[in-house]
Coordinates of C-alpha atoms and ligand atoms in Angstrom, one line a residue:
M1 CA -41.6 -0.2 -3.5
K2 CA -43.3 -2.5 -1.2
A3 CA -43.5 -6.1 -2.2
I4 CA -47.5 -5.8 -2.5
E5 CA -46.8 -2.7 -4.9
I6 CA -44.6 -4.8 -7.0
R7 CA -47.3 -7.7 -7.2
N8 CA -50.2 -5.1 -7.8
K9 CA -48.3 -3.4 -10.5
Y10 CA -47.3 -6.7 -12.2
L11 CA -50.6 -8.0 -12.0
N12 CA -52.2 -5.0 -13.7
F13 CA -49.8 -4.6 -16.1
F14 CA -50.5 -7.9 -17.7
K15 CA -54.2 -7.6 -17.0
N16 CA -53.8 -4.1 -19.3
H17 CA -52.0 -6.5 -22.0
G18 CA -54.7 -8.8 -22.2
H19 CA -54.1 -11.7 -19.6
K20 CA -56.7 -12.9 -17.0
V21 CA -55.7 -12.8 -13.4
I22 CA -55.8 -16.6 -12.1
K23 CA -55.8 -17.3 -8.3
S24 CA -52.6 -18.7 -6.5
A25 CA -52.7 -22.4 -6.3
S26 CA -52.3 -24.0 -3.0
L27 CA -48.5 -24.7 -1.6
I28 CA -49.8 -28.1 -1.5
P29 CA -51.0 -29.3 -4.9
E30 CA -54.5 -30.0 -5.3
N31 CA -55.2 -34.1 -5.7
D32 CA -51.5 -34.7 -6.1
P33 CA -49.9 -36.6 -3.4
S34 CA -47.3 -37.3 -5.3
V35 CA -45.7 -33.8 -5.5
L36 CA -44.4 -32.2 -2.0
F37 CA -45.1 -28.7 -3.2
T38 CA -45.7 -26.5 -5.5
T39 CA -42.3 -24.9 -6.7
A40 CA -42.9 -22.5 -9.6
G41 CA -45.9 -20.7 -11.2
M42 CA -46.1 -23.2 -14.2
H43 CA -46.6 -26.3 -12.1
P44 CA -50.7 -26.1 -11.7
L45 CA -50.5 -24.9 -15.3
V46 CA -48.8 -28.2 -16.7
P47 CA -51.7 -29.6 -18.4
Y48 CA -52.5 -26.4 -20.2
L49 CA -48.8 -25.9 -21.4
L50 CA -49.5 -29.6 -22.9
G51 CA -52.3 -28.4 -24.9
E52 CA -55.4 -28.7 -22.6
K53 CA -57.6 -25.7 -23.1
H54 CA -57.6 -23.5 -20.2
P55 CA -60.8 -22.0 -19.0
E56 CA -59.7 -18.3 -18.7
G57 CA -58.1 -18.2 -22.0
T58 CA -54.6 -18.2 -23.6
R59 CA -52.8 -15.3 -21.6
L60 CA -52.8 -15.6 -18.0
T61 CA -51.1 -14.2 -15.0
D62 CA -50.8 -14.5 -11.3
Y63 CA -48.8 -14.5 -8.1
Q64 CA -48.0 -17.9 -7.0
K65 CA -47.1 -19.2 -3.9
C66 CA -43.9 -21.7 -3.8
L67 CA -41.8 -23.7 -1.7
R68 CA -38.4 -25.2 -3.1
T69 CA -37.0 -27.6 -0.3
V70 CA -33.9 -28.7 -2.1
D71 CA -32.1 -25.6 -0.7
I72 CA -33.4 -26.1 3.0
D73 CA -30.1 -26.4 4.6
E74 CA -28.7 -23.3 2.8
V75 CA -31.2 -21.2 4.5
G76 CA -29.2 -18.9 7.1
D77 CA -27.0 -17.1 4.2
N78 CA -27.9 -13.8 2.9
R79 CA -30.1 -14.9 -0.2
H80 CA -31.7 -18.4 0.2
L81 CA -35.5 -18.9 1.0
T82 CA -37.5 -21.9 0.9
Y83 CA -40.8 -20.0 0.5
F84 CA -41.1 -17.1 -1.8
E85 CA -43.7 -15.8 -4.2
M86 CA -43.4 -16.1 -8.0
L87 CA -45.3 -13.6 -10.1
G88 CA -46.0 -15.2 -13.4
N89 CA -47.6 -14.5 -16.8
W90 CA -48.3 -17.3 -19.5
S91 CA -48.6 -17.5 -23.1
L92 CA -50.7 -21.0 -23.9
G93 CA -50.2 -21.2 -27.6
D94 CA -50.8 -16.9 -27.8
Y95 CA -47.9 -14.9 -28.0
F96 CA -43.9 -15.9 -28.2
K97 CA -40.8 -14.8 -27.9
E98 CA -41.1 -11.0 -29.4
E99 CA -44.0 -10.1 -27.3
S100 CA -43.0 -11.5 -24.2
I101 CA -39.5 -10.0 -24.2
Q102 CA -41.0 -6.6 -25.2
M103 CA -43.6 -6.9 -22.5
S104 CA -40.8 -7.5 -19.6
F105 CA -38.7 -4.8 -20.8
D106 CA -41.5 -2.4 -20.6
F107 CA -42.6 -3.6 -17.0
L108 CA -39.1 -3.3 -15.8
T109 CA -38.1 -0.4 -17.4
K110 CA -41.2 1.5 -17.5
E111 CA -43.3 0.0 -14.5
L112 CA -40.6 -0.4 -12.1
N113 CA -38.4 2.2 -13.5
I114 CA -35.4 0.3 -13.5
P115 CA -32.5 1.9 -15.8
V116 CA -31.9 -0.1 -19.0
S117 CA -28.0 0.3 -17.8
K118 CA -28.8 -1.8 -14.7
L119 CA -29.7 -4.7 -17.2
S120 CA -28.4 -7.8 -18.9
V121 CA -29.7 -10.8 -20.3
T122 CA -28.5 -14.4 -21.0
C123 CA -30.1 -16.5 -24.0
F124 CA -29.7 -20.2 -25.0
G125 CA -26.5 -20.8 -27.1
G126 CA -28.0 -23.7 -29.0
D127 CA -26.8 -27.4 -29.1
N128 CA -28.0 -30.6 -30.7
D129 CA -31.3 -30.3 -29.3
A130 CA -32.4 -26.7 -30.2
P131 CA -30.9 -24.0 -32.0
R132 CA -28.8 -20.8 -30.7
D133 CA -31.8 -18.5 -29.6
E134 CA -30.7 -15.3 -31.7
I135 CA -34.4 -14.6 -32.2
S136 CA -34.6 -13.9 -28.7
A137 CA -31.2 -12.0 -28.6
N138 CA -32.7 -9.7 -31.5
C139 CA -35.8 -9.1 -29.6
W140 CA -33.9 -7.5 -26.6
K141 CA -31.4 -5.6 -29.1
K142 CA -34.7 -4.3 -30.6
A143 CA -36.1 -3.3 -27.0
G144 CA -32.9 -1.5 -26.0
I145 CA -30.1 -3.9 -24.5
P146 CA -27.0 -3.2 -25.9
E147 CA -25.3 -6.1 -27.7
D148 CA -22.7 -6.4 -25.0
R149 CA -25.2 -7.3 -22.4
I150 CA -26.6 -10.0 -24.1
Y151 CA -25.0 -13.5 -23.4
F152 CA -25.2 -16.8 -24.5
F153 CA -25.0 -20.0 -22.6
G154 CA -25.8 -23.7 -22.9
K155 CA -28.4 -25.9 -21.4
D156 CA -27.0 -25.5 -17.6
D157 CA -28.0 -22.0 -17.7
N158 CA -30.6 -21.4 -20.1
W159 CA -32.8 -24.1 -20.5
W160 CA -35.8 -24.8 -18.0
I161 CA -37.3 -27.8 -17.0
A162 CA -39.3 -29.0 -13.9
G163 CA -37.6 -32.2 -13.1
E164 CA -36.4 -35.1 -15.6
E165 CA -38.9 -35.2 -17.9
G166 CA -42.0 -33.0 -19.1
P167 CA -42.5 -29.9 -20.8
C168 CA -39.5 -27.5 -21.1
G169 CA -37.5 -25.2 -23.4
P170 CA -34.7 -22.6 -23.8
D171 CA -35.2 -19.4 -21.8
T172 CA -33.7 -15.9 -21.8
E173 CA -32.9 -14.8 -18.1
I174 CA -32.9 -11.1 -17.1
F175 CA -30.3 -10.1 -14.5
Y176 CA -30.0 -6.9 -12.3
D177 CA -26.4 -5.4 -11.8
T178 CA -26.1 -4.4 -8.2
G179 CA -23.2 -2.2 -9.1
K180 CA -20.4 -4.5 -7.4
E181 CA -17.1 -4.5 -8.7
K182 CA -16.7 -7.5 -11.2
C183 CA -14.9 -10.4 -9.6
S184 CA -12.8 -11.1 -12.4
E185 CA -12.4 -9.8 -16.0
N186 CA -14.5 -12.7 -17.1
C187 CA -17.3 -11.9 -14.6
N188 CA -20.7 -12.1 -16.2
P189 CA -24.4 -13.1 -15.4
S190 CA -23.4 -16.7 -14.6
C191 CA -21.2 -16.0 -12.2
D192 CA -22.1 -16.3 -8.6
C193 CA -20.1 -13.5 -6.9
G194 CA -23.4 -11.7 -6.7
K195 CA -22.9 -8.9 -8.9
Y196 CA -25.7 -9.7 -11.3
V197 CA -28.7 -11.2 -9.6
E198 CA -31.0 -13.0 -11.7
I199 CA -34.7 -11.3 -11.7
W200 CA -36.8 -12.8 -14.3
N201 CA -36.8 -15.9 -16.1
N202 CA -38.8 -16.3 -19.5
V203 CA -39.0 -19.9 -20.8
F204 CA -40.0 -20.4 -24.2
M205 CA -41.7 -24.0 -23.9
E206 CA -42.0 -25.3 -27.2
Y207 CA -40.6 -28.8 -26.3
F208 CA -41.2 -31.7 -24.2
K209 CA -38.3 -33.9 -22.8
N210 CA -39.4 -37.8 -23.1
S211 CA -38.2 -40.5 -20.7
D212 CA -35.4 -41.4 -22.9
G213 CA -33.7 -38.2 -22.7
T214 CA -35.1 -37.2 -26.1
Y215 CA -37.0 -34.3 -27.3
S216 CA -40.4 -33.8 -29.1
K217 CA -42.1 -30.6 -30.2
L218 CA -45.2 -29.6 -28.0
K219 CA -48.5 -29.1 -29.6
Q220 CA -48.2 -25.6 -29.1
K221 CA -45.5 -22.9 -28.4
N222 CA -46.0 -21.5 -24.7
V223 CA -44.4 -18.6 -22.9
D224 CA -43.8 -19.5 -19.1
T225 CA -42.1 -16.6 -17.1
G226 CA -41.2 -16.2 -13.3
L227 CA -40.1 -13.5 -11.3
G228 CA -39.1 -13.8 -7.6
L229 CA -41.2 -11.3 -5.8
E230 CA -38.8 -11.1 -2.5
R231 CA -35.6 -10.5 -4.7
M232 CA -37.3 -7.9 -6.6
A233 CA -38.5 -5.8 -3.9
M234 CA -35.1 -6.4 -2.1
L235 CA -33.3 -4.6 -5.2
L236 CA -35.8 -1.7 -5.5
Q237 CA -35.3 -1.3 -2.0
G238 CA -31.7 -1.1 -2.5
K239 CA -31.4 -3.8 0.2
E240 CA -28.5 -6.8 0.6
T241 CA -30.6 -9.1 1.3
P242 CA -34.4 -10.5 1.4
F243 CA -34.3 -10.3 5.3
D244 CA -34.2 -6.6 5.1
I245 CA -37.3 -6.1 3.3
E246 CA -40.8 -5.3 5.1
L247 CA -41.8 -9.2 5.0
F248 CA -38.9 -9.7 7.3
K249 CA -37.8 -6.9 9.1
P250 CA -40.3 -6.8 12.0
V251 CA -39.5 -10.4 12.8
M252 CA -35.6 -10.2 12.1
D253 CA -35.5 -6.7 14.6
E254 CA -37.6 -8.5 17.3
L255 CA -35.3 -11.5 17.2
K256 CA -32.0 -9.0 17.6
E257 CA -33.8 -7.6 20.4
K258 CA -34.8 -10.8 22.2
S259 CA -31.4 -12.9 21.6
K260 CA -28.8 -13.4 24.1
I261 CA -26.4 -13.8 21.4
D262 CA -25.4 -12.0 18.2
D263 CA -25.9 -14.7 15.4
I264 CA -27.4 -13.4 12.1
N265 CA -27.6 -16.8 10.4
S266 CA -29.6 -18.0 13.2
R267 CA -32.1 -15.0 13.2
R268 CA -32.6 -15.7 9.4
I269 CA -33.3 -19.5 9.8
V270 CA -35.8 -18.4 12.6
A271 CA -37.4 -15.9 10.4
E272 CA -37.3 -17.8 7.3
H273 CA -38.6 -21.2 8.5
L274 CA -41.2 -19.3 10.3
R275 CA -42.7 -17.7 7.5
A276 CA -42.6 -21.0 5.5
S277 CA -44.2 -23.1 8.5
I278 CA -46.9 -20.4 8.7
M279 CA -47.7 -20.3 4.7
V280 CA -47.8 -24.2 4.7
V281 CA -49.8 -24.6 7.6
N282 CA -52.1 -22.1 6.5
D283 CA -52.6 -24.1 3.0
G284 CA -53.4 -27.3 5.4
G285 CA -50.4 -29.0 5.6
R286 CA -49.6 -30.4 9.1
P287 CA -46.1 -32.1 10.5
S288 CA -45.6 -35.6 10.1
N289 CA -42.9 -38.3 9.7
V290 CA -43.6 -38.6 5.9
D291 CA -43.4 -36.5 2.5
R292 CA -44.4 -32.9 2.9
G293 CA -45.5 -33.3 6.5
Y294 CA -41.9 -34.4 7.4
I295 CA -40.5 -31.2 5.3
L296 CA -43.0 -28.9 7.5
R297 CA -41.8 -30.8 10.6
R298 CA -37.9 -30.1 9.6
L299 CA -38.7 -26.5 9.3
I300 CA -40.4 -26.3 12.7
R301 CA -37.6 -28.1 14.6
R302 CA -34.7 -26.2 12.4
M303 CA -36.2 -22.9 13.8
T304 CA -37.0 -24.1 17.3
R305 CA -33.5 -25.1 17.7
H306 CA -32.1 -22.0 16.6
L307 CA -34.4 -19.9 19.0
T308 CA -32.7 -22.0 21.6
K309 CA -29.4 -21.3 20.2
L310 CA -30.2 -17.5 19.9
G311 CA -31.1 -18.0 23.8
I312 CA -34.7 -16.8 23.4
E313 CA -37.5 -18.7 25.3
L314 CA -39.5 -21.0 23.6
E315 CA -42.8 -19.6 25.1
Y316 CA -42.1 -16.7 23.3
L317 CA -42.6 -18.2 19.6
E318 CA -46.2 -17.6 19.7
S319 CA -45.4 -13.7 19.8
L320 CA -43.2 -14.3 17.0
I321 CA -45.9 -15.8 14.7
E322 CA -48.0 -13.2 15.7
I323 CA -45.5 -10.7 14.3
S324 CA -44.5 -12.5 11.2
I325 CA -48.3 -12.9 10.4
D326 CA -48.6 -9.3 10.6
S327 CA -46.1 -8.4 8.3
L328 CA -47.6 -10.8 5.7
K329 CA -51.3 -10.1 6.3
E330 CA -51.6 -7.5 3.6
M331 CA -50.3 -9.9 1.1
Y332 CA -52.1 -13.2 2.4
P333 CA -55.3 -11.9 4.3
E334 CA -56.3 -15.6 4.7
L335 CA -53.8 -15.7 7.1
L336 CA -55.9 -13.6 9.7
E337 CA -58.6 -16.0 9.3
N338 CA -56.3 -19.0 10.0
K339 CA -54.2 -17.7 12.6
E340 CA -55.2 -19.7 15.7
I341 CA -54.7 -22.9 13.8
I342 CA -51.3 -21.7 12.4
K343 CA -50.5 -20.7 16.0
N344 CA -51.5 -24.5 17.6
V345 CA -50.1 -26.6 14.8
I346 CA -46.9 -24.7 15.1
V347 CA -46.5 -24.4 18.9
E348 CA -47.5 -28.1 19.2
E349 CA -45.0 -29.1 17.1
K350 CA -42.5 -27.1 18.6
N351 CA -43.7 -28.9 22.2
K352 CA -43.3 -32.3 20.6
F353 CA -39.5 -31.4 19.5
V354 CA -38.7 -30.3 23.0
K355 CA -39.6 -33.9 24.0
T356 CA -37.8 -35.1 21.1
L357 CA -34.7 -33.4 22.5
K358 CA -35.0 -35.0 25.8
N359 CA -35.4 -38.7 24.1
G360 CA -32.7 -37.8 22.2
E361 CA -30.5 -36.6 25.3
R362 CA -31.4 -39.9 26.9
E363 CA -30.4 -41.9 23.9
F364 CA -27.3 -40.1 23.8
E365 CA -26.4 -41.2 27.5
K366 CA -26.9 -44.8 26.3
A367 CA -24.2 -44.5 23.8
L368 CA -22.1 -42.8 25.9
N369 CA -22.4 -45.3 28.7
N370 CA -21.9 -48.1 25.9
I371 CA -18.6 -46.9 24.5
K372 CA -17.3 -46.2 28.0
S373 CA -18.1 -49.8 29.2
K374 CA -16.0 -50.8 26.1
G375 CA -13.1 -48.5 27.0
E376 CA -13.5 -46.2 23.8
N377 CA -13.7 -42.7 23.6
K378 CA -15.3 -42.4 20.4
I379 CA -18.9 -42.0 19.4
G380 CA -19.5 -43.8 16.1
A381 CA -20.8 -42.1 13.1
E382 CA -23.9 -44.7 13.0
V383 CA -24.8 -43.3 16.3
V384 CA -24.9 -39.7 15.4
F385 CA -26.9 -40.8 12.4
N386 CA -29.4 -42.7 14.2
L387 CA -29.8 -40.3 16.8
Y388 CA -30.7 -37.6 13.8
E389 CA -32.7 -40.0 11.8
T390 CA -34.7 -41.5 14.6
Y391 CA -35.1 -39.2 17.3
G392 CA -34.8 -36.1 14.9
F393 CA -31.8 -35.4 17.2
P394 CA -29.5 -32.7 15.6
P395 CA -25.8 -33.8 15.2
E396 CA -24.5 -30.6 16.3
M397 CA -26.2 -31.1 19.7
T398 CA -24.6 -34.7 19.5
V399 CA -21.3 -33.0 19.0
E400 CA -22.1 -30.6 21.8
L401 CA -23.0 -33.4 24.5
A402 CA -19.8 -35.5 23.4
K403 CA -17.5 -32.6 23.8
E404 CA -19.2 -31.8 27.5
N405 CA -18.6 -35.8 28.1
N406 CA -14.7 -35.4 26.7
V407 CA -15.4 -38.0 23.9
E408 CA -15.1 -37.6 20.4
V409 CA -17.1 -37.7 17.5
N410 CA -16.6 -39.6 14.3
L411 CA -18.1 -36.8 12.1
E412 CA -16.4 -37.4 8.9
D413 CA -18.2 -40.8 8.4
F414 CA -21.3 -39.1 9.7
D415 CA -20.8 -36.5 6.8
K416 CA -20.7 -39.4 4.5
M417 CA -23.7 -41.2 5.4
F418 CA -25.5 -38.1 5.9
K419 CA -24.9 -36.9 2.0
E420 CA -25.8 -40.5 0.9
H421 CA -29.2 -40.0 3.1
Q422 CA -29.7 -36.6 1.6
E423 CA -29.1 -37.5 -2.0
K424 CA -31.7 -40.8 -1.6
S425 CA -34.3 -38.0 -0.7
R426 CA -33.5 -35.6 -3.2
M427 CA -33.9 -38.4 -5.9
G428 CA -37.0 -39.7 -4.2
N429 CA -38.0 -36.1 -4.7
D430 CA -37.3 -35.6 -8.0
K431 CA -39.0 -38.8 -9.1
K432 CA -42.1 -37.6 -7.2
F433 CA -42.1 -34.4 -9.3
K434 CA -41.9 -36.1 -12.2
G435 CA -44.4 -38.7 -11.3
G436 CA -47.0 -36.1 -10.5
L437 CA -46.2 -33.4 -13.2
A438 CA -45.3 -34.5 -16.3
E439 CA -46.5 -37.8 -16.9
Q440 CA -49.3 -37.5 -19.4
N441 CA -50.0 -40.1 -21.7
E442 CA -52.8 -42.0 -23.2
M443 CA -52.6 -44.4 -20.2
T444 CA -52.7 -41.7 -17.4
I445 CA -55.8 -39.6 -19.3
K446 CA -57.5 -43.4 -19.0
Y447 CA -57.0 -43.8 -15.4
H448 CA -58.1 -40.2 -14.9
T449 CA -61.4 -41.0 -16.2
A450 CA -61.5 -43.9 -14.2
T451 CA -61.0 -41.8 -11.3
H452 CA -64.2 -39.9 -11.7
L453 CA -66.1 -43.3 -12.2
L454 CA -64.1 -44.8 -8.7
H455 CA -65.0 -41.4 -7.0
K456 CA -68.9 -41.7 -7.8
A457 CA -69.1 -45.4 -7.3
L458 CA -67.7 -45.3 -3.8
Q459 CA -70.1 -42.3 -3.1
I460 CA -73.3 -44.8 -4.0
V461 CA -71.8 -47.7 -2.0
L462 CA -70.2 -45.9 1.1
G463 CA -72.1 -42.8 1.2
E464 CA -71.7 -39.3 0.2
H465 CA -69.1 -38.8 3.0
A466 CA -66.6 -40.6 0.8
V467 CA -65.3 -37.7 -1.1
Q468 CA -61.8 -37.6 -2.6
K469 CA -59.0 -36.6 -0.7
G470 CA -56.4 -37.2 -3.2
S471 CA -55.2 -39.0 -6.2
N472 CA -52.0 -40.1 -7.7
I473 CA -51.7 -41.6 -11.4
T474 CA -48.8 -43.0 -13.4
S475 CA -48.9 -45.1 -16.4
E476 CA -49.2 -48.3 -14.3
R477 CA -51.9 -47.8 -12.1
L478 CA -54.0 -45.3 -10.0
R479 CA -54.5 -44.5 -6.4
F480 CA -57.1 -42.8 -4.9
D481 CA -57.8 -41.4 -1.3
F482 CA -60.8 -40.7 0.1
A483 CA -62.6 -40.1 3.3
N484 CA -64.2 -43.0 5.6
P485 CA -64.5 -43.6 9.0
Q486 CA -64.3 -47.6 8.6
K487 CA -62.2 -49.9 6.6
V488 CA -64.0 -50.4 3.2
T489 CA -65.3 -54.4 3.4
K490 CA -64.3 -57.0 0.5
E491 CA -68.0 -56.8 -0.1
Q492 CA -68.1 -52.9 -0.6
L493 CA -65.3 -53.3 -2.8
E494 CA -66.8 -55.6 -5.3
Q495 CA -69.7 -53.5 -5.6
V496 CA -67.7 -50.6 -6.4
E497 CA -65.7 -52.4 -9.0
K498 CA -69.0 -53.8 -10.3
I499 CA -70.5 -50.2 -10.5
V500 CA -67.1 -48.7 -12.4
N501 CA -67.2 -51.8 -15.1
E502 CA -70.9 -51.4 -15.7
Q503 CA -70.3 -47.6 -16.5
I504 CA -67.4 -48.5 -18.8
Q505 CA -69.7 -51.0 -20.6
R506 CA -72.4 -48.4 -21.1
K507 CA -70.2 -46.5 -23.4
L508 CA -71.0 -43.1 -22.0
D509 CA -69.8 -39.9 -23.4
V510 CA -67.5 -37.9 -21.5
V511 CA -68.4 -34.1 -22.2
C512 CA -66.4 -31.4 -21.1
E513 CA -68.2 -27.9 -20.3
E514 CA -67.2 -24.6 -19.0
M515 CA -69.1 -22.5 -16.6
S516 CA -68.8 -20.2 -13.6
L517 CA -68.5 -21.8 -10.1
E518 CA -71.7 -20.9 -9.0
E519 CA -73.4 -22.7 -12.2
A520 CA -71.1 -25.5 -11.4
K521 CA -72.3 -25.8 -7.8
K522 CA -75.8 -25.8 -8.8
S523 CA -75.5 -28.3 -11.7
G524 CA -74.5 -30.5 -8.6
A525 CA -70.7 -31.1 -9.9
M526 CA -68.7 -32.8 -7.6
G527 CA -65.4 -31.2 -6.6
L528 CA -63.2 -28.8 -4.7
F529 CA -64.9 -25.5 -4.6
E530 CA -61.8 -23.7 -4.0
S531 CA -61.9 -21.2 -6.9
K532 CA -62.4 -17.3 -6.6
Y533 CA -66.3 -16.7 -7.1
G534 CA -67.1 -15.8 -10.8
E535 CA -63.9 -17.8 -11.8
K536 CA -64.9 -20.3 -14.8
V537 CA -64.2 -23.8 -14.4
K538 CA -64.4 -27.0 -16.4
V539 CA -66.9 -29.6 -15.4
Y540 CA -66.5 -33.1 -17.1
T541 CA -69.9 -34.9 -17.1
I542 CA -69.8 -38.9 -17.9
G543 CA -73.1 -39.6 -19.4
D544 CA -75.9 -39.7 -16.6
F545 CA -73.6 -41.2 -14.0
S546 CA -70.8 -38.5 -13.0
K547 CA -70.3 -34.8 -12.6
E548 CA -67.4 -33.5 -11.6
I549 CA -65.0 -30.1 -11.6
C550 CA -61.6 -31.2 -13.1
G551 CA -58.8 -29.6 -15.2
G552 CA -58.8 -32.7 -17.4
P553 CA -58.0 -34.1 -19.8
H554 CA -59.7 -37.4 -20.0
V555 CA -60.9 -39.9 -22.5
K556 CA -63.9 -39.3 -24.9
N557 CA -65.8 -42.4 -24.3
T558 CA -65.8 -44.7 -21.2
S559 CA -65.6 -47.8 -23.6
E560 CA -62.1 -46.5 -24.3
L561 CA -61.2 -47.5 -20.5
G562 CA -61.1 -51.3 -21.1
T563 CA -62.2 -53.2 -17.8
Ligands
LIG601 N1 -40.6 -21.9 -14.5 C1 -39.6 -21.0 -14.8 C2 -38.9 -20.9 -13.1 O1 -39.7 -21.6 -12.4 C3 -40.3 -19.6 -15.2 O2 -41.1 -19.4 -14.5 O3 -38.1 -20.2 -13.1

């Protein structure tokens, strides 16, 4: 079964079970520069999991474009992907464990025709924070999974949370038995040997993890499930790796044909990073030196480097983009519209990298002369690191050049420095994820309403071009990015401030209405008109001052904001 067929079956199945099909959110979270990329289907739904009313109801389903960058350096093996598609279904305070488990079981065994004998499941084993999940285990038994294939594990395996803080809960994971031999007597679904492959994760989100590490109960009991599409396609097609399915196969074959050396890892890296870059650029991402732009840059650079390693002319990149888009267009028809932009952005970044490599080589020469003049014959770790960090020059290229020049490289210390660096950026990313996603409290809700006032005030003072480009709210402050060709003057800022404070003092009611996107446009609401035609949206009106499409939540009256 092709990936697109699995996706269609999934959405139809849940539609027939009362779910509304919602649109995949952008890979680049809307209005949220604090988060790098959308990493799970639940990500855009956080406010609704916390109790906000979703305009489409309490049962939702979608396919979500996701990008996870923690494993970027693992790509090249037989399973890791950065970009993937997650199929998901949600209950926002609607059904819970029993119905969710029965639906998952029916979908797998009746729609995808997976034999029950191939399935094992794991449930949460219980601890001081939450009880052992006997309910889920019993639901699985009732559905038809024999008891000896129902396992219990602790938080490490069977508890799901995005980041450190936020909505979370015990999960039950469904595993597919590939039929490989058990790696040991104790081999079970928590084992990494490859016998069991996780295919679906049903999270029973009824808790909120607070910043102090304690857990509270959410207002409602939610279900959040996620099924990795590429992996499912791989299993149903009897393939060994996701690179063998139709979304990758044509590029992989082409790479093999054009390569001068046989290196499957490099071929996978090129195919994977190419697809991820295409999807990020398609959603508006552009290479840069910070945050998500830097991830895109890394993806394109790593891909370029491995193309070179394979001995493929870099001019050939454009055709590879064409081939990749061709395999993806059925799943993402919008790629055809954006094809030229995608090609331009990726090829231009590749060209920049080629220059970078030249600069790096020059810097290497300098470092080499420097040590030689001192009579040494070892390149220090800080040189390798600096070349990597400042010039984007890959350490393995430094090693290669060093070899050619008969000098050694202090790689051990470089590895240490590199690990520290990675750890730091990972910590940074986790914090970001937390900031954008989970922090929702009285203060951030106030700031959110203030954002609407600010947006309108900026348009009054600067002009209608001053539209929102992003916003980031924490309990301490709000940040607002907007379009304006010039620097805002002090006088203009004072005017903006005055207008916002006036509206606060006018004690305006904040009213939420649900309507179709068309109605929202007609009513003059500001906002990103990204949703599909006919989809319902929420419009927040603040007195006679502002009207904006927004998911919420907001305060009830501007007087709550202070000044
Ligand atoms: N949020 C869960 C996951 O990412 C289930 O969708 O696995």
